[in-house]
Every structure is written in C-alpha cells, then in structure tokens.
Amino acid sequence: KVGGSQSKDVDQILTSMINDATGSKLGYIPFKSGGEAAVQLAGGEHIAANVNNPSENLGQWQAGMVKPLCVFKSEKLKGGEGKMAGDMGWSDIPTCMEAGIAIENYSMPRTVWLPAGVDQEVVDYYAGVLKKVSETPEWAKYLADSSQSAAYMSGNDLSSFIKNDETAVTAVLKREGWLAN
C-alpha cells in the first residue's frame, strides 16, 4: 500500500502512474497531509511506501527510517549542500527512469492565482514581484534546501503548461474512472 495526501489528487495520480508503468496493483491510502503519510511510512505499520515531496520525508530520511527510491523528473534533483542523509544527497536519488519505472517526468507547480476580472496592471504588478522574488539568492537557497525546481512561468508559458498538464492528468483520471462524465 502506498500513502499520500488527499484522495484523487497528485499523490494518488502518481500511484496510478506507477501501477500503469509497472503493471503492479498498488493500493492507495489517503492521509490528511504529506507529513502524516511520512510518519505512517516511518512507523512501517500502515503503508509500505509514499509519494511525498522530497522535503516532506527529509526528517525521516535523515533519521534512517525511510529511503528515497526515485524522483518523478527527467533529470536528478539539484540542490542541497553536500549530503542530506548518510552518504546521500538530493542529487544521488535516481530518476524513476533510472530506477526502471517508465515515468519520465511529473511536475507539480506552485501557482499564484488572482481573482477573475482583475485589471491587467494588477496582473503585471504581481507577475513582476514574483519574477523578482524568483531571482533572489534567498529564493535560490530555499529551492536548493527543499529540492524544489526553479521554473518561473507566467502568461502564455504558464497557460501552455497548465493545458499540457491538464491533458496528461485527464488521461489518468479517465483510466481510473474518476471523472463524473
């Protein structure tokens, strides 16, 4: 059984993708948060794996209670100074493709939304502020420490990304029978 946060969301979608790529039939148990899924995995009683964000399992990894198997990216993680746990750092975790699971990439963007109908100058203002933040040393340190990817997008780039992501996720939702129509 694989644990994650929420039902029919990213973690369960990733579990479905693993099943599809490997022919396995892993069950999924939703918890209230990634932190709860991390604790349940470290305790070893309710789940055998989770699909958390890397930083959500960092404490348990550093304590030697869990180990990372692969990342859902086309290339290894970057960031972190030196080793994060024992003799391993973020960049030592193989990609899923390297680990023999045919999932090349799955991105989960963090997106800032504004209310519909706001003036373009408001959109431009916030896009500018967020772009500036994304270029600061503090932001770079946060990304490195938490193994997050740097990919600032706005406007047409973001719209295109969302459309492509929606297409990929909808295929999983249809395959699993999770859509109402």
Coordinates of C-alpha atoms in Angstrom, one line a residue:
K1 CA 0.0 0.0 0.0
V2 CA 1.1 3.5 -0.9
G3 CA 0.2 6.5 1.2
G4 CA -0.1 10.1 0.3
S5 CA -2.1 13.3 1.0
Q6 CA -5.7 13.6 -0.2
S7 CA -7.8 11.4 -2.5
K8 CA -7.8 11.5 -6.3
D9 CA -5.1 14.2 -6.3
V10 CA -1.4 14.3 -7.2
D11 CA -0.2 11.5 -4.9
Q12 CA -3.0 9.1 -6.0
I13 CA -2.4 10.1 -9.6
L14 CA 1.3 9.2 -9.2
T15 CA 0.4 5.9 -7.6
S16 CA -1.8 5.2 -10.6
M17 CA 1.0 6.1 -12.9
I18 CA 3.3 3.7 -11.1
N19 CA 0.7 0.9 -11.5
D20 CA 0.3 1.7 -15.2
A21 CA 4.1 1.8 -15.8
T22 CA 4.9 -1.4 -13.9
G23 CA 1.8 -3.5 -14.2
S24 CA 1.5 -3.5 -10.4
K25 CA -1.7 -3.1 -8.4
L26 CA -0.6 -0.9 -5.5
G27 CA -3.4 0.2 -3.3
Y28 CA -3.5 3.8 -2.1
I29 CA -4.3 5.2 1.3
P30 CA -5.0 8.9 1.6
F31 CA -3.9 10.8 4.7
K32 CA -4.7 14.3 5.8
S33 CA -1.2 15.6 4.8
G34 CA 2.2 14.6 3.4
G35 CA 3.6 14.8 7.0
E36 CA 1.1 12.2 8.2
A37 CA 2.0 10.0 5.2
A38 CA 5.7 10.4 6.1
V39 CA 5.0 9.4 9.8
Q40 CA 3.0 6.4 8.7
L41 CA 5.7 5.2 6.4
A42 CA 8.4 5.7 9.1
G43 CA 6.3 3.7 11.5
G44 CA 6.0 0.9 9.0
E45 CA 2.6 -0.4 10.1
H46 CA 0.1 1.0 7.6
I47 CA 1.9 1.7 4.3
A48 CA 4.9 0.3 2.6
A49 CA 5.7 3.5 0.5
N50 CA 4.6 7.1 -0.1
V51 CA 4.9 9.5 -2.9
N52 CA 5.6 12.7 -0.9
N53 CA 7.5 15.8 -2.0
P54 CA 11.2 15.1 -1.1
S55 CA 11.3 17.7 1.7
E56 CA 8.2 16.1 3.4
N57 CA 10.3 13.0 4.1
L58 CA 13.6 14.7 4.9
G59 CA 13.5 14.2 8.7
Q60 CA 12.6 10.6 8.4
W61 CA 15.3 10.1 5.8
Q62 CA 17.9 11.8 7.9
A63 CA 16.9 9.6 10.8
G64 CA 17.4 6.5 8.7
M65 CA 13.8 5.5 8.9
V66 CA 13.0 5.8 5.1
K67 CA 14.9 5.9 1.9
P68 CA 14.2 7.6 -1.4
L69 CA 13.7 5.2 -4.4
C70 CA 13.3 7.6 -7.3
V71 CA 12.2 11.1 -8.4
F72 CA 9.5 11.8 -10.9
K73 CA 11.7 14.0 -13.1
S74 CA 13.6 13.6 -16.3
E75 CA 16.9 14.5 -14.5
K76 CA 18.2 14.1 -11.0
L77 CA 17.4 16.7 -8.3
K78 CA 19.7 19.5 -7.7
G79 CA 20.4 21.4 -4.6
G80 CA 21.4 21.0 -1.0
E81 CA 24.9 21.4 0.2
G82 CA 26.6 18.1 0.5
K83 CA 24.9 15.0 1.8
M84 CA 21.4 15.2 3.2
A85 CA 21.2 11.8 4.9
G86 CA 24.1 9.5 5.5
D87 CA 26.2 9.3 2.3
M88 CA 23.3 10.6 0.0
G89 CA 22.3 14.0 -1.2
W90 CA 19.4 15.1 -3.3
S91 CA 21.4 14.5 -6.5
D92 CA 22.1 10.9 -5.5
I93 CA 18.4 9.9 -5.8
P94 CA 17.8 8.2 -9.2
T95 CA 15.1 9.3 -11.6
C96 CA 12.3 6.9 -11.9
M97 CA 13.5 6.0 -15.4
E98 CA 16.9 5.2 -14.0
A99 CA 15.2 3.0 -11.3
G100 CA 13.4 1.1 -14.0
I101 CA 10.0 2.8 -13.7
A102 CA 8.9 4.2 -17.1
I103 CA 7.7 7.6 -15.8
E104 CA 9.8 10.3 -17.3
N105 CA 8.5 13.4 -15.6
Y106 CA 5.7 14.7 -13.4
S107 CA 5.7 18.4 -12.3
M108 CA 3.6 19.9 -9.6
P109 CA 3.7 23.6 -9.9
R110 CA 3.0 26.0 -7.1
T111 CA 0.8 28.6 -8.7
V112 CA -0.3 32.1 -7.5
W113 CA -3.9 33.0 -8.6
L114 CA -5.7 36.3 -8.7
P115 CA -9.5 36.8 -8.9
A116 CA -11.0 36.7 -12.4
G117 CA -11.5 40.1 -13.9
V118 CA -8.7 42.0 -12.2
D119 CA -7.1 44.7 -14.3
Q120 CA -4.1 43.8 -16.4
E121 CA -1.9 46.3 -14.4
V122 CA -2.6 44.3 -11.3
V123 CA -1.6 41.0 -13.0
D124 CA 1.5 42.7 -14.4
Y125 CA 2.4 44.1 -10.9
Y126 CA 2.2 40.7 -9.2
A127 CA 3.9 38.9 -12.1
G128 CA 6.8 41.4 -11.8
V129 CA 7.1 41.0 -8.0
L130 CA 7.1 37.2 -8.3
K131 CA 9.7 37.3 -11.1
K132 CA 11.9 39.5 -8.9
V133 CA 11.5 37.1 -5.9
S134 CA 12.4 34.1 -8.2
E135 CA 15.7 35.8 -8.9
T136 CA 16.8 36.4 -5.4
P137 CA 19.6 34.5 -3.5
E138 CA 17.1 33.7 -0.8
W139 CA 14.8 32.0 -3.2
A140 CA 17.7 30.1 -4.7
K141 CA 18.6 28.9 -1.3
Y142 CA 15.1 27.8 -0.5
L143 CA 14.9 25.8 -3.8
A144 CA 18.3 24.1 -3.1
D145 CA 17.4 23.3 0.5
S146 CA 14.0 21.9 -0.3
S147 CA 14.9 20.2 -3.6
Q148 CA 12.3 22.2 -5.4
S149 CA 12.7 23.1 -9.1
A150 CA 13.2 26.6 -10.4
A151 CA 10.8 27.2 -13.2
Y152 CA 9.2 30.7 -13.1
M153 CA 6.3 30.8 -15.6
S154 CA 3.7 33.4 -16.4
G155 CA 1.4 34.4 -19.2
N156 CA 1.4 32.2 -22.2
D157 CA 4.1 29.9 -20.9
L158 CA 2.1 29.2 -17.8
S159 CA -1.2 28.8 -19.8
S160 CA 0.5 26.3 -22.1
F161 CA 2.0 24.3 -19.1
I162 CA -1.4 24.1 -17.5
K163 CA -3.1 22.9 -20.7
N164 CA -0.5 20.2 -21.2
D165 CA -0.7 19.1 -17.6
E166 CA -4.5 19.0 -17.7
T167 CA -4.3 16.7 -20.8
A168 CA -1.9 14.3 -19.1
V169 CA -3.8 14.3 -15.8
T170 CA -7.2 13.9 -17.5
A171 CA -5.8 10.7 -19.2
V172 CA -5.1 9.2 -15.7
L173 CA -8.5 10.4 -14.3
K174 CA -10.3 8.7 -17.2
R175 CA -8.3 5.5 -16.9
E176 CA -9.1 5.3 -13.2
G177 CA -12.8 6.1 -13.7
W178 CA -12.6 9.2 -11.5
L179 CA -14.5 11.6 -13.8
A180 CA -18.2 12.1 -13.4
N181 CA -18.9 12.3 -17.2

